[in-house]
Short mmCIF file of C-alpha atoms and ligand atoms in Angstrom, two decimals:
data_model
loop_
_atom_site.label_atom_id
_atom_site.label_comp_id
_atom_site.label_asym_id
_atom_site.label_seq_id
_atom_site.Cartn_x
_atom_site.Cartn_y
_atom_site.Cartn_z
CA UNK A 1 28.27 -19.48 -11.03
CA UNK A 2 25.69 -22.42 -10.66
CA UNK A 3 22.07 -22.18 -10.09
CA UNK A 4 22.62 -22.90 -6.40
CA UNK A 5 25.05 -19.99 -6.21
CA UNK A 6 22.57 -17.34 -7.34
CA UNK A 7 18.65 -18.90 -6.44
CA UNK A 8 16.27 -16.59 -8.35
CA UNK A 9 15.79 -12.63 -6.33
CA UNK A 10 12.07 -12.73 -6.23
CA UNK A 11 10.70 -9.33 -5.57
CA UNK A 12 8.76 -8.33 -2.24
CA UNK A 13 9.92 -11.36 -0.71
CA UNK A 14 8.32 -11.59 2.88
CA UNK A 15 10.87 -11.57 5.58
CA UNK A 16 8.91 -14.12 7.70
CA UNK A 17 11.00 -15.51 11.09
CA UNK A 18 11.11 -17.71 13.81
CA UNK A 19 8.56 -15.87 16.09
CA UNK A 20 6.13 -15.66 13.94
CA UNK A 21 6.48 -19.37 12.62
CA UNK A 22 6.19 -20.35 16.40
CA UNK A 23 3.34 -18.33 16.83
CA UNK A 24 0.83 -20.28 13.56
CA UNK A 25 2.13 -23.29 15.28
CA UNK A 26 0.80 -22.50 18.62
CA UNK A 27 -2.26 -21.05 17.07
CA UNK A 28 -2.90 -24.41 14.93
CA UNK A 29 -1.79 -26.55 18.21
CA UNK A 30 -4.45 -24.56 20.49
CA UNK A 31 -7.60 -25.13 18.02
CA UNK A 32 -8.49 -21.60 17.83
CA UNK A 33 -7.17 -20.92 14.64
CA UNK A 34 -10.22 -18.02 13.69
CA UNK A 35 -10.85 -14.35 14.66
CA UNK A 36 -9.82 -14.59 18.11
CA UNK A 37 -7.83 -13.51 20.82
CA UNK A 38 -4.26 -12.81 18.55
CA UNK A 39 -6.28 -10.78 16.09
CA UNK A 40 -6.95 -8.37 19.30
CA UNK A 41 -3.60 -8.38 20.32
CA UNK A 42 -2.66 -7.71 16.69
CA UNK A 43 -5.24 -4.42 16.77
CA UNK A 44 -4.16 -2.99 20.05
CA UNK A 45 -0.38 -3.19 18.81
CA UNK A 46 -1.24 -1.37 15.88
CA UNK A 47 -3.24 1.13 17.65
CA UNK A 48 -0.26 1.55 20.15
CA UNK A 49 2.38 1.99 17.00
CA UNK A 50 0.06 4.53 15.32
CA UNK A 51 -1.28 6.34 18.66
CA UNK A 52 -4.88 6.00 18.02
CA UNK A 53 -7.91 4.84 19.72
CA UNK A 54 -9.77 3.10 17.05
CA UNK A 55 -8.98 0.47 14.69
CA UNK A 56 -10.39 -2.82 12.95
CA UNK A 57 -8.28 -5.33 11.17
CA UNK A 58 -9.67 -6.56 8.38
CA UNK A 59 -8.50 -9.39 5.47
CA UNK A 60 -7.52 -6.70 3.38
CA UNK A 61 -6.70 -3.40 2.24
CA UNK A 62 -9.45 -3.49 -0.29
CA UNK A 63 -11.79 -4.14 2.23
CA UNK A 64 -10.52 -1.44 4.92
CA UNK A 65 -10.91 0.88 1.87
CA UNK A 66 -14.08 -0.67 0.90
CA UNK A 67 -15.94 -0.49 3.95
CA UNK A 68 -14.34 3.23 4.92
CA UNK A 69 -16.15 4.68 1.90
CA UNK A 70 -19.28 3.08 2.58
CA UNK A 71 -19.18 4.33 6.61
CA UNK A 72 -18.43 7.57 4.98
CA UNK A 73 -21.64 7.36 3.68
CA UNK A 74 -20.36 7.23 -0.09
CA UNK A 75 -23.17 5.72 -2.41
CA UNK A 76 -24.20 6.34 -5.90
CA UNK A 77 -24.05 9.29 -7.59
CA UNK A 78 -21.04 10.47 -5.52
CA UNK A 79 -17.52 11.07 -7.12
CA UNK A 80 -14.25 10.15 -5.13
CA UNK A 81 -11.11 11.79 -6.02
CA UNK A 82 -7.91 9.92 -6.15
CA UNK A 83 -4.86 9.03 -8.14
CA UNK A 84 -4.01 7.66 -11.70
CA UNK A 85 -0.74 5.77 -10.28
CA UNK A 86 -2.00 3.28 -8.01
CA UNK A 87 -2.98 -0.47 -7.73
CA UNK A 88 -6.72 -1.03 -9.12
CA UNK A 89 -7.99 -1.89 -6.06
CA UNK A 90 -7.94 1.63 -4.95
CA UNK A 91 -10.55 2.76 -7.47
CA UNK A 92 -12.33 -1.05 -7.72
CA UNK A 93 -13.72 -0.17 -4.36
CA UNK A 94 -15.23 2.64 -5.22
CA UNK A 95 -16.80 1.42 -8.02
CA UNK A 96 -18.52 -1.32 -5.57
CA UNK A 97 -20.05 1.63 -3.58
CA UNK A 98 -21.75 2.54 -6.52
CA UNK A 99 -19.61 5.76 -6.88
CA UNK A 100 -18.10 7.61 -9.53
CA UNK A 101 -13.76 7.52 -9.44
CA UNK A 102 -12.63 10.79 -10.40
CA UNK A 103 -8.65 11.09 -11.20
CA UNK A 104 -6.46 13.87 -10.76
CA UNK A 105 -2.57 13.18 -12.10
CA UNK A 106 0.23 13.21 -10.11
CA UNK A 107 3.11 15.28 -9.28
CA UNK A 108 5.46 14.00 -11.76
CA UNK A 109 8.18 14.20 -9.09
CA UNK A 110 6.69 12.73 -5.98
CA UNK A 111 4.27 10.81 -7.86
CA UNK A 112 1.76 11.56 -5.50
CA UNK A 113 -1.64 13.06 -6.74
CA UNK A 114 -1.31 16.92 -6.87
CA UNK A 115 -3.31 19.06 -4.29
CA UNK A 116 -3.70 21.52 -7.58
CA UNK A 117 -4.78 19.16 -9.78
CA UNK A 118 -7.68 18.07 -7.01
CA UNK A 119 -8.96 21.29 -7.15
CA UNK A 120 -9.79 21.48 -11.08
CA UNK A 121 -11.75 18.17 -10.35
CA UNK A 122 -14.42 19.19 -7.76
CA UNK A 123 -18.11 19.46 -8.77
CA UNK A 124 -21.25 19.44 -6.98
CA UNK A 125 -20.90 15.70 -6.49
CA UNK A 126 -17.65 15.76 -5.27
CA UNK A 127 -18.04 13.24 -2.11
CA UNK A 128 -14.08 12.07 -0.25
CA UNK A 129 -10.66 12.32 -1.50
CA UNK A 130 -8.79 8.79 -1.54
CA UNK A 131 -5.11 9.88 -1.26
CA UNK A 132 -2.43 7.51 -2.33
CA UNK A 133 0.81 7.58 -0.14
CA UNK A 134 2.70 6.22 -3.23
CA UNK A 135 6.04 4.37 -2.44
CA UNK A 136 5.92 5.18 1.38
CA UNK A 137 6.28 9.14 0.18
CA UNK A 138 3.28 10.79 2.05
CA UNK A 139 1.10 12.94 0.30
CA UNK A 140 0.77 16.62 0.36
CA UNK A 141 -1.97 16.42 3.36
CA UNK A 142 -1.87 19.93 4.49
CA UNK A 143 -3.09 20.92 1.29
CA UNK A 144 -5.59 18.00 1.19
CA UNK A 145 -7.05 18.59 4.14
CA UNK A 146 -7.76 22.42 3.39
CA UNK A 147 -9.35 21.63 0.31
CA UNK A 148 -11.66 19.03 2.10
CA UNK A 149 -12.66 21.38 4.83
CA UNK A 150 -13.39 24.03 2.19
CA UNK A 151 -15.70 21.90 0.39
CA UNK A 152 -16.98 19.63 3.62
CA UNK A 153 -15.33 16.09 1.66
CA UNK A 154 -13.97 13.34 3.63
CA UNK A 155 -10.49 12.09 3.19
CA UNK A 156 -9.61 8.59 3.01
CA UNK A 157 -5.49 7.65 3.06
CA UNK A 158 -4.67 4.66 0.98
CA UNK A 159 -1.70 3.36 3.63
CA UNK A 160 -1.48 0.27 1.69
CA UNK A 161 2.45 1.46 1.03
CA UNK A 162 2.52 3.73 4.61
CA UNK A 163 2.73 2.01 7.40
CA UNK A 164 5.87 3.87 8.90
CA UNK A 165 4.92 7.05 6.89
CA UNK A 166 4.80 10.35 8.55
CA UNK A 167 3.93 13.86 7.73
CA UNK A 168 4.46 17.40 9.61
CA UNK A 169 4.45 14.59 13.18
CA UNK A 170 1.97 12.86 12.19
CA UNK A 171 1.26 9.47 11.28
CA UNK A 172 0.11 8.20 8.15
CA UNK A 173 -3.72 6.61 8.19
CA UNK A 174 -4.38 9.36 11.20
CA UNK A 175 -4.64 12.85 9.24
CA UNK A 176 -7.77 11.79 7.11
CA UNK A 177 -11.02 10.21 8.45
CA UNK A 178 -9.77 6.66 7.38
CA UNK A 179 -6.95 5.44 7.57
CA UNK A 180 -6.71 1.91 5.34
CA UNK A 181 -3.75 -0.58 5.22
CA UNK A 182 -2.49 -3.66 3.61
CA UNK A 183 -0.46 -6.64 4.97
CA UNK A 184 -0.54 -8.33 1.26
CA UNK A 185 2.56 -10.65 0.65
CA UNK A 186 4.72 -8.04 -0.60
CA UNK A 187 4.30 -4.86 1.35
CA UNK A 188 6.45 -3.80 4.48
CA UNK A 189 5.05 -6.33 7.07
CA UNK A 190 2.76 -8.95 5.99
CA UNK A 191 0.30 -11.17 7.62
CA UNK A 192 -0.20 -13.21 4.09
CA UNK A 193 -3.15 -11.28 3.23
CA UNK A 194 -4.73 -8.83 5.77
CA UNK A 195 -5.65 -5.34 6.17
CA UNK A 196 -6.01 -2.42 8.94
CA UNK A 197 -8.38 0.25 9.25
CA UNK A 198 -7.97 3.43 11.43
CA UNK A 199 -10.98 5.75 11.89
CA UNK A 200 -11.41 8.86 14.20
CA UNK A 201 -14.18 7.36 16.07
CA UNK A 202 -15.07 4.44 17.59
CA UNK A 203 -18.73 4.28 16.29
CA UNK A 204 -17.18 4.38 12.73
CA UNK A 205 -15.13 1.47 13.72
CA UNK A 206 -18.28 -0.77 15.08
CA UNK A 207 -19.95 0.30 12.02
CA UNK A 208 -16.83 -1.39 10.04
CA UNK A 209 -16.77 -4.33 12.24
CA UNK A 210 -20.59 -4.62 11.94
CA UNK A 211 -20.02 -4.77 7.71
CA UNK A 212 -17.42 -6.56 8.15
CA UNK A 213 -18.71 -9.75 9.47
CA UNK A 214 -21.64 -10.54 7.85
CA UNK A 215 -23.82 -7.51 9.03
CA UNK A 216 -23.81 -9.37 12.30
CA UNK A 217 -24.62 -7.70 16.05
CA UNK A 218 -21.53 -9.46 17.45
CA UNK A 219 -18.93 -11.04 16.39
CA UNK A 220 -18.09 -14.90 15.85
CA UNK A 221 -14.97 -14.34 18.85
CA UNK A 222 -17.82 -13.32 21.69
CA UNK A 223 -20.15 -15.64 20.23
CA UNK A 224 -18.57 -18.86 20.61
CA UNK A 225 -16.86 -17.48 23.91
CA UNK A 226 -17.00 -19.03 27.03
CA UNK A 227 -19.76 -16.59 27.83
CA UNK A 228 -22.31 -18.66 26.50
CA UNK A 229 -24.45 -19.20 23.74
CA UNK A 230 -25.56 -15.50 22.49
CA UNK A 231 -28.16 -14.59 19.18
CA UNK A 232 -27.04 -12.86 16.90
CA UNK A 233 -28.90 -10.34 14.70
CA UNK A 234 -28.19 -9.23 11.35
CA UNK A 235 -28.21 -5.27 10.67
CA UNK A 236 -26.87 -5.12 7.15
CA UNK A 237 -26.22 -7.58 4.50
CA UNK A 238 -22.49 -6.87 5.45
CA UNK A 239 -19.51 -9.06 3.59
CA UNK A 240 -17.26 -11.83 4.87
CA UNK A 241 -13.93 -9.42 5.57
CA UNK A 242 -13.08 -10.65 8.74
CA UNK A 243 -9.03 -11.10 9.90
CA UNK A 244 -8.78 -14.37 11.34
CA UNK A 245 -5.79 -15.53 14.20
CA UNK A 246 -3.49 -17.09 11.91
CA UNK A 247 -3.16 -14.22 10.09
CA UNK A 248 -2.74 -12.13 13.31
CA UNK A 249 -0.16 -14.16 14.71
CA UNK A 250 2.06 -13.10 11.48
CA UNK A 251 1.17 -9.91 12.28
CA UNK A 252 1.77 -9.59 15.67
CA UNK A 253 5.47 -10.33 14.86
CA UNK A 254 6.09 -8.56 11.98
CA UNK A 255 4.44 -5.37 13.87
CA UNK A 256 7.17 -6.20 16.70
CA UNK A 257 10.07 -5.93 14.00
CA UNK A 258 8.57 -2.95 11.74
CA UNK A 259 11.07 0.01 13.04
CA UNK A 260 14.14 -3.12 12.72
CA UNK A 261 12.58 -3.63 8.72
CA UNK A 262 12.51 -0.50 8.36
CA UNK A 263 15.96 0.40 8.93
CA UNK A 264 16.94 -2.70 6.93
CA UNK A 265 15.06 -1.19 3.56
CA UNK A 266 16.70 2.36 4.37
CA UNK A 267 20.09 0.96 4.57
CA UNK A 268 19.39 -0.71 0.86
CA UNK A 269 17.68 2.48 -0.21
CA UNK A 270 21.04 4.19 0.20
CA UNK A 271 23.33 1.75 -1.36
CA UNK A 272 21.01 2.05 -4.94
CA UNK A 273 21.02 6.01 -4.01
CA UNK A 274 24.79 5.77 -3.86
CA UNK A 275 25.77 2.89 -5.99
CA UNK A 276 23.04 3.63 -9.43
CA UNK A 277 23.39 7.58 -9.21
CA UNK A 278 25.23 7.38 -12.04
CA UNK A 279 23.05 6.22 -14.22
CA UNK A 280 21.41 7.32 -17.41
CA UNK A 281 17.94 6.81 -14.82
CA UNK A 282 15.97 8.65 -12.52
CA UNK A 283 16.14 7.43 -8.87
CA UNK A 284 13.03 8.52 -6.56
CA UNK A 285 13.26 11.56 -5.26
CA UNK A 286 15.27 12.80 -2.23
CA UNK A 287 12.71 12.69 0.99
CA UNK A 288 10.79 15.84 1.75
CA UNK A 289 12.00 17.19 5.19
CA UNK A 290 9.59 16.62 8.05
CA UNK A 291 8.04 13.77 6.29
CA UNK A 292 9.53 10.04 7.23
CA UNK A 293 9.31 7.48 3.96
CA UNK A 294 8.06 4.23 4.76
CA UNK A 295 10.90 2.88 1.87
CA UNK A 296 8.22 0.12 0.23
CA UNK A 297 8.87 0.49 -3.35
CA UNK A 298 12.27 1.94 -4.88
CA UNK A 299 11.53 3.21 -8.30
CA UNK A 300 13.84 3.73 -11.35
CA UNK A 301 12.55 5.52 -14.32
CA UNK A 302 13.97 4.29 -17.53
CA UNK A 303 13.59 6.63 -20.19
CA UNK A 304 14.05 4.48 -23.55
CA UNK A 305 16.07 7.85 -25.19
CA UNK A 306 18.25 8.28 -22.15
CA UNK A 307 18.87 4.77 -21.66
CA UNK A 308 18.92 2.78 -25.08
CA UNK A 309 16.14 0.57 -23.75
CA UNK A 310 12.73 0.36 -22.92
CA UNK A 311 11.31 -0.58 -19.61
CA UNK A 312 9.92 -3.93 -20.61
CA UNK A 313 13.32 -4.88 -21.95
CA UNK A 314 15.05 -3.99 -18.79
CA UNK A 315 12.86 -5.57 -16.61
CA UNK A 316 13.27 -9.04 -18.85
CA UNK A 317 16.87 -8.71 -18.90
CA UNK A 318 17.28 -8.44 -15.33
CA UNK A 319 14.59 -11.59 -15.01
CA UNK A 320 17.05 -13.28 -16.93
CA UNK A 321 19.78 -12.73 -14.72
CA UNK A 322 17.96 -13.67 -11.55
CA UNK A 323 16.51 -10.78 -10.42
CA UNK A 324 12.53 -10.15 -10.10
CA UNK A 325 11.39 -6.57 -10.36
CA UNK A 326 7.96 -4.68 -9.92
CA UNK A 327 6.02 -2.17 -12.29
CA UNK A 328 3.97 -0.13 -9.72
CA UNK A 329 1.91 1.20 -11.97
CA UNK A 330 0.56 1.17 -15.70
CA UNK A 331 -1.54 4.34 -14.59
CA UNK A 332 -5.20 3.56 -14.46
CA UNK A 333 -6.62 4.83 -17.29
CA UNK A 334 -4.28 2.29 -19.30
CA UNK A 335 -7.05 -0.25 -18.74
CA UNK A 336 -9.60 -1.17 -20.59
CA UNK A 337 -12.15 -1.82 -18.17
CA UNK A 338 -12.24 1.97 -17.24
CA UNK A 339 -11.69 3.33 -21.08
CA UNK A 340 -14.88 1.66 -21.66
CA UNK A 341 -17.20 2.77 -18.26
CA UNK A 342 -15.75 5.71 -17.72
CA UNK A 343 -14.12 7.04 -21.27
CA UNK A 344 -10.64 7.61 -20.22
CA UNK A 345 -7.88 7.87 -21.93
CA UNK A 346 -4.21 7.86 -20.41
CA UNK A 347 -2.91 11.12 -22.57
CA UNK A 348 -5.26 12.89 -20.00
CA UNK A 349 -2.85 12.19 -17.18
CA UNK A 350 0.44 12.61 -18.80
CA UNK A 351 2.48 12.37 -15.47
CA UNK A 352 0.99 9.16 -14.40
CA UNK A 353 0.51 7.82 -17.91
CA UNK A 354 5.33 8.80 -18.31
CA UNK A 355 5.51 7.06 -14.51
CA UNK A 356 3.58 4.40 -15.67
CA UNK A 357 5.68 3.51 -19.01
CA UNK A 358 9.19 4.22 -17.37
CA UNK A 359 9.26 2.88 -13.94
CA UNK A 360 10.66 -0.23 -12.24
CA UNK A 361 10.64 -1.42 -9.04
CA UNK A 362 13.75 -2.75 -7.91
CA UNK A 363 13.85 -5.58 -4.94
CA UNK A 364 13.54 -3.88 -1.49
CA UNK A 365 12.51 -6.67 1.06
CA UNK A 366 14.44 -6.22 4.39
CA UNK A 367 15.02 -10.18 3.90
CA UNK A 368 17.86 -9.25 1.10
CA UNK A 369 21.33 -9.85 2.59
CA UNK A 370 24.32 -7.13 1.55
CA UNK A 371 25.16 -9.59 -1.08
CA UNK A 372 21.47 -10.11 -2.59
CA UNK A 373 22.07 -5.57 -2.74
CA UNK A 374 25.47 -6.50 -4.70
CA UNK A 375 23.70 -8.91 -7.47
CA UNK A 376 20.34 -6.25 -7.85
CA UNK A 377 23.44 -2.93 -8.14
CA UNK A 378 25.83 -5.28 -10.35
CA UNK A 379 22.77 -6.52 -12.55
CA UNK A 380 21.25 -3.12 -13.18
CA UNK A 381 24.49 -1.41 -14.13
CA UNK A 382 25.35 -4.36 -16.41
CA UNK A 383 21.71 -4.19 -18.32
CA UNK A 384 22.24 -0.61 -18.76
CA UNK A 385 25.62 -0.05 -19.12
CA UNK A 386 25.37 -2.61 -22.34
CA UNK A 387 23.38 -0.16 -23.81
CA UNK A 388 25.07 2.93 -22.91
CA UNK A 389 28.44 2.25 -23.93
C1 PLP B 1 -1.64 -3.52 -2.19
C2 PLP B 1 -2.44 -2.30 -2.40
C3 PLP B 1 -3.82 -2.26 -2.16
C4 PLP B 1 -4.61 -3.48 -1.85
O1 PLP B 1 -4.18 -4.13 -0.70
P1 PLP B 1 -4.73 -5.59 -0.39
O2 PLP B 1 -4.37 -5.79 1.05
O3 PLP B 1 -4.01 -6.53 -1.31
O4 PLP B 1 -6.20 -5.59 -0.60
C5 PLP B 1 -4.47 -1.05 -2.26
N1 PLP B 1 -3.83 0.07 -2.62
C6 PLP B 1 -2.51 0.07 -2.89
C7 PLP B 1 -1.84 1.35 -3.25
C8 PLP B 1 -1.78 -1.12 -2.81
O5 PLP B 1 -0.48 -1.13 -3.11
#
């Protein structure tokens, strides 16, 4: 086949349509094109899909998770426990609080950091717990939250994969004291870049919107309202983390779709289940009953003595076929930054350290079409079948 036959399979591709294209249009056509009105609808959809009270939106993840450690009052000296196999930014922000990240490995089947493990790691110093719902799989929460009452810690849920997660009835982002979430590019809806952040009260939440606009008393959508000319005060040197409409009017849209998407990604969850079961590779592991997946990253672990190659080499050889895949994640202590500050070394989290060298994230965007599944299924058995004989 040509070029034109089989156009490159990027991974995460955003599933952007019609309503939301409409919507930047009218929100370039009416002027207003900063925080404003659509980033309010935006926040009281969210806070209808996830049944709370009190929520923010934010530009990104990495700010929502930012700005919930510093309401929860983390600061230097403190040590935050979270997970070896997640995206830097989880740990990044608490290094900008002046904390101390603390890592406990994962279960090496869910991935997900292990309640157990969490334990061994608490000292006198011991300030939140920074769960990772990896993949969409929720976490093991009732556990979390008994060891955080025991030793008075706050818990703050990375959601950045979670949005349609759920565990024991409830909703991902609303068991801990923060909930934080991402609408980067890739993950299940997207506003370009943008974030969400739940909290369980609303005085948390001003304090967030306070920090998260310059420190200022009010913000810049009831200051240049038709209300009038208003001062401002400045409470905090806060930062510059402020959604603005044109990303909300993605958002609003891709919120309105998100149980449609989400049926879409479980449908091509099933086909790999069914269709690469086969295979000399570990598929992720069956969902946990009363727990819903969110289905944002589908992981194969390739296991270079099961499957005659390496990771690396299957992820180039399905590049050169068309087909873009993910590596969520080297585990953390892989990088260098945090051998050197905070003397880590990746054999001390074996799970996440295996994870990190074996897995592959193949394309899962509910944009892929039945015969985009076809090419990803066809493609993966043909890289490893070559090997396998
Ligand atoms: C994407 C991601 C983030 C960061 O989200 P942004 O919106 O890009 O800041 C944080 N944690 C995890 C687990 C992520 O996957």
């Amino acid at each position: 086949m040509s070029k034109e036959d089989k156009p490159f399979l990027s991974f995460g591709a955003p599933d952007i349509q019609k309503e939301e294209i409409q919507e930047v249009i009218r929100s370039l056509e009416s002027g207003w094109i900063g925080t404003g009105g659509k980033v309010a609808t935006f926040v009281d959809a969210f806070k209808k899909y996830k049944g709370v009270e009190h929520a923010a939106a934010l530009n990104s993840c990495t700010a929502a998770l930012h700005l919930s450690l510093l309401t929860a009052g983390i600061g230097p000296g403190d040590e935050v426990i979270t997970t070896p196999m997640t995206f830097c930014a989880t740990i990044n922000t608490i290094i900008h609080c002046g904390a101390t990240p603390v890592l406990a490995d994962i279960d090496p089947v869910t991935m997900n950091i292990d309640p157990q493990r969490i334990k061994e790691k608490i000292t006198e110093h011991t300030k939140a717990i920074l769960p990772v719902h990896f993949a969409g799989r929720p976490c093991e929460m009732d556990e979390i939250i008994t060891i955080s009452l025991k030793y008075g810690l706050k818990v703050i849920e990375d959601c950045a994969h979670a949005v349609e997660t759920e565990y024991h009835g409830q909703k991902a982002g609303t068991i801990g004291d923060f909930g934080c979430f991402s609408f980067y590019v890739t993950k299940n809806i997207t506003t370009g870049e943008g974030g969400m952040v739940l909290a369980r009260t609303e005085e948390d939440i001003r304090k967030i919107q306070v920090l998260g606009l310059h420190g200022l008393s009010k913000d810049a959508w009831k200051r240049f309202s038709d209300s009038g000319f208003q001062h401002y005060s400045v409470l905090a040197p806060g930062y510059k983390y402020n959604m603005i409409d044109l990303q909300a009017a993605l958002g609003i849209h891709q919120l309105a779709r998100v149980e449609e998407s989400w049926l879409k990604r479980q449908h091509i969850w099933n086909r790999y289940n069914q269709e690469l079961g086969d295979l000399p590779v570990i598929l992720p592991a069956s969902t946990t009953p009363g727990t819903r997946h969110s289905y944002h990253l589908y992981t194969l672990l390739i296991d270079k003595n099961q499957c005659g190659l390496g990771r690396d080499e299957f992820l180039e050889q399905m590049n050169a076929l068309g087909i873009g895949t993910g590596v969520h994640y080297l585990s953390l202590p892989e990088h260098p930054f945090y051998q050197t500050a905070f003397g880590w070394r990746p054999e001390d989290y074996p799970h996440a350290q295996r994870v990190g060298q074996q897995t592959v994230s193949l394309p899962l965007s509910s944009k892929l079409t039945d015969k985009d599944i076809d090419r990803v299924v066809q493609s993966t058995r043909q890289v490893l079948r070559a090997k396998h004989g």
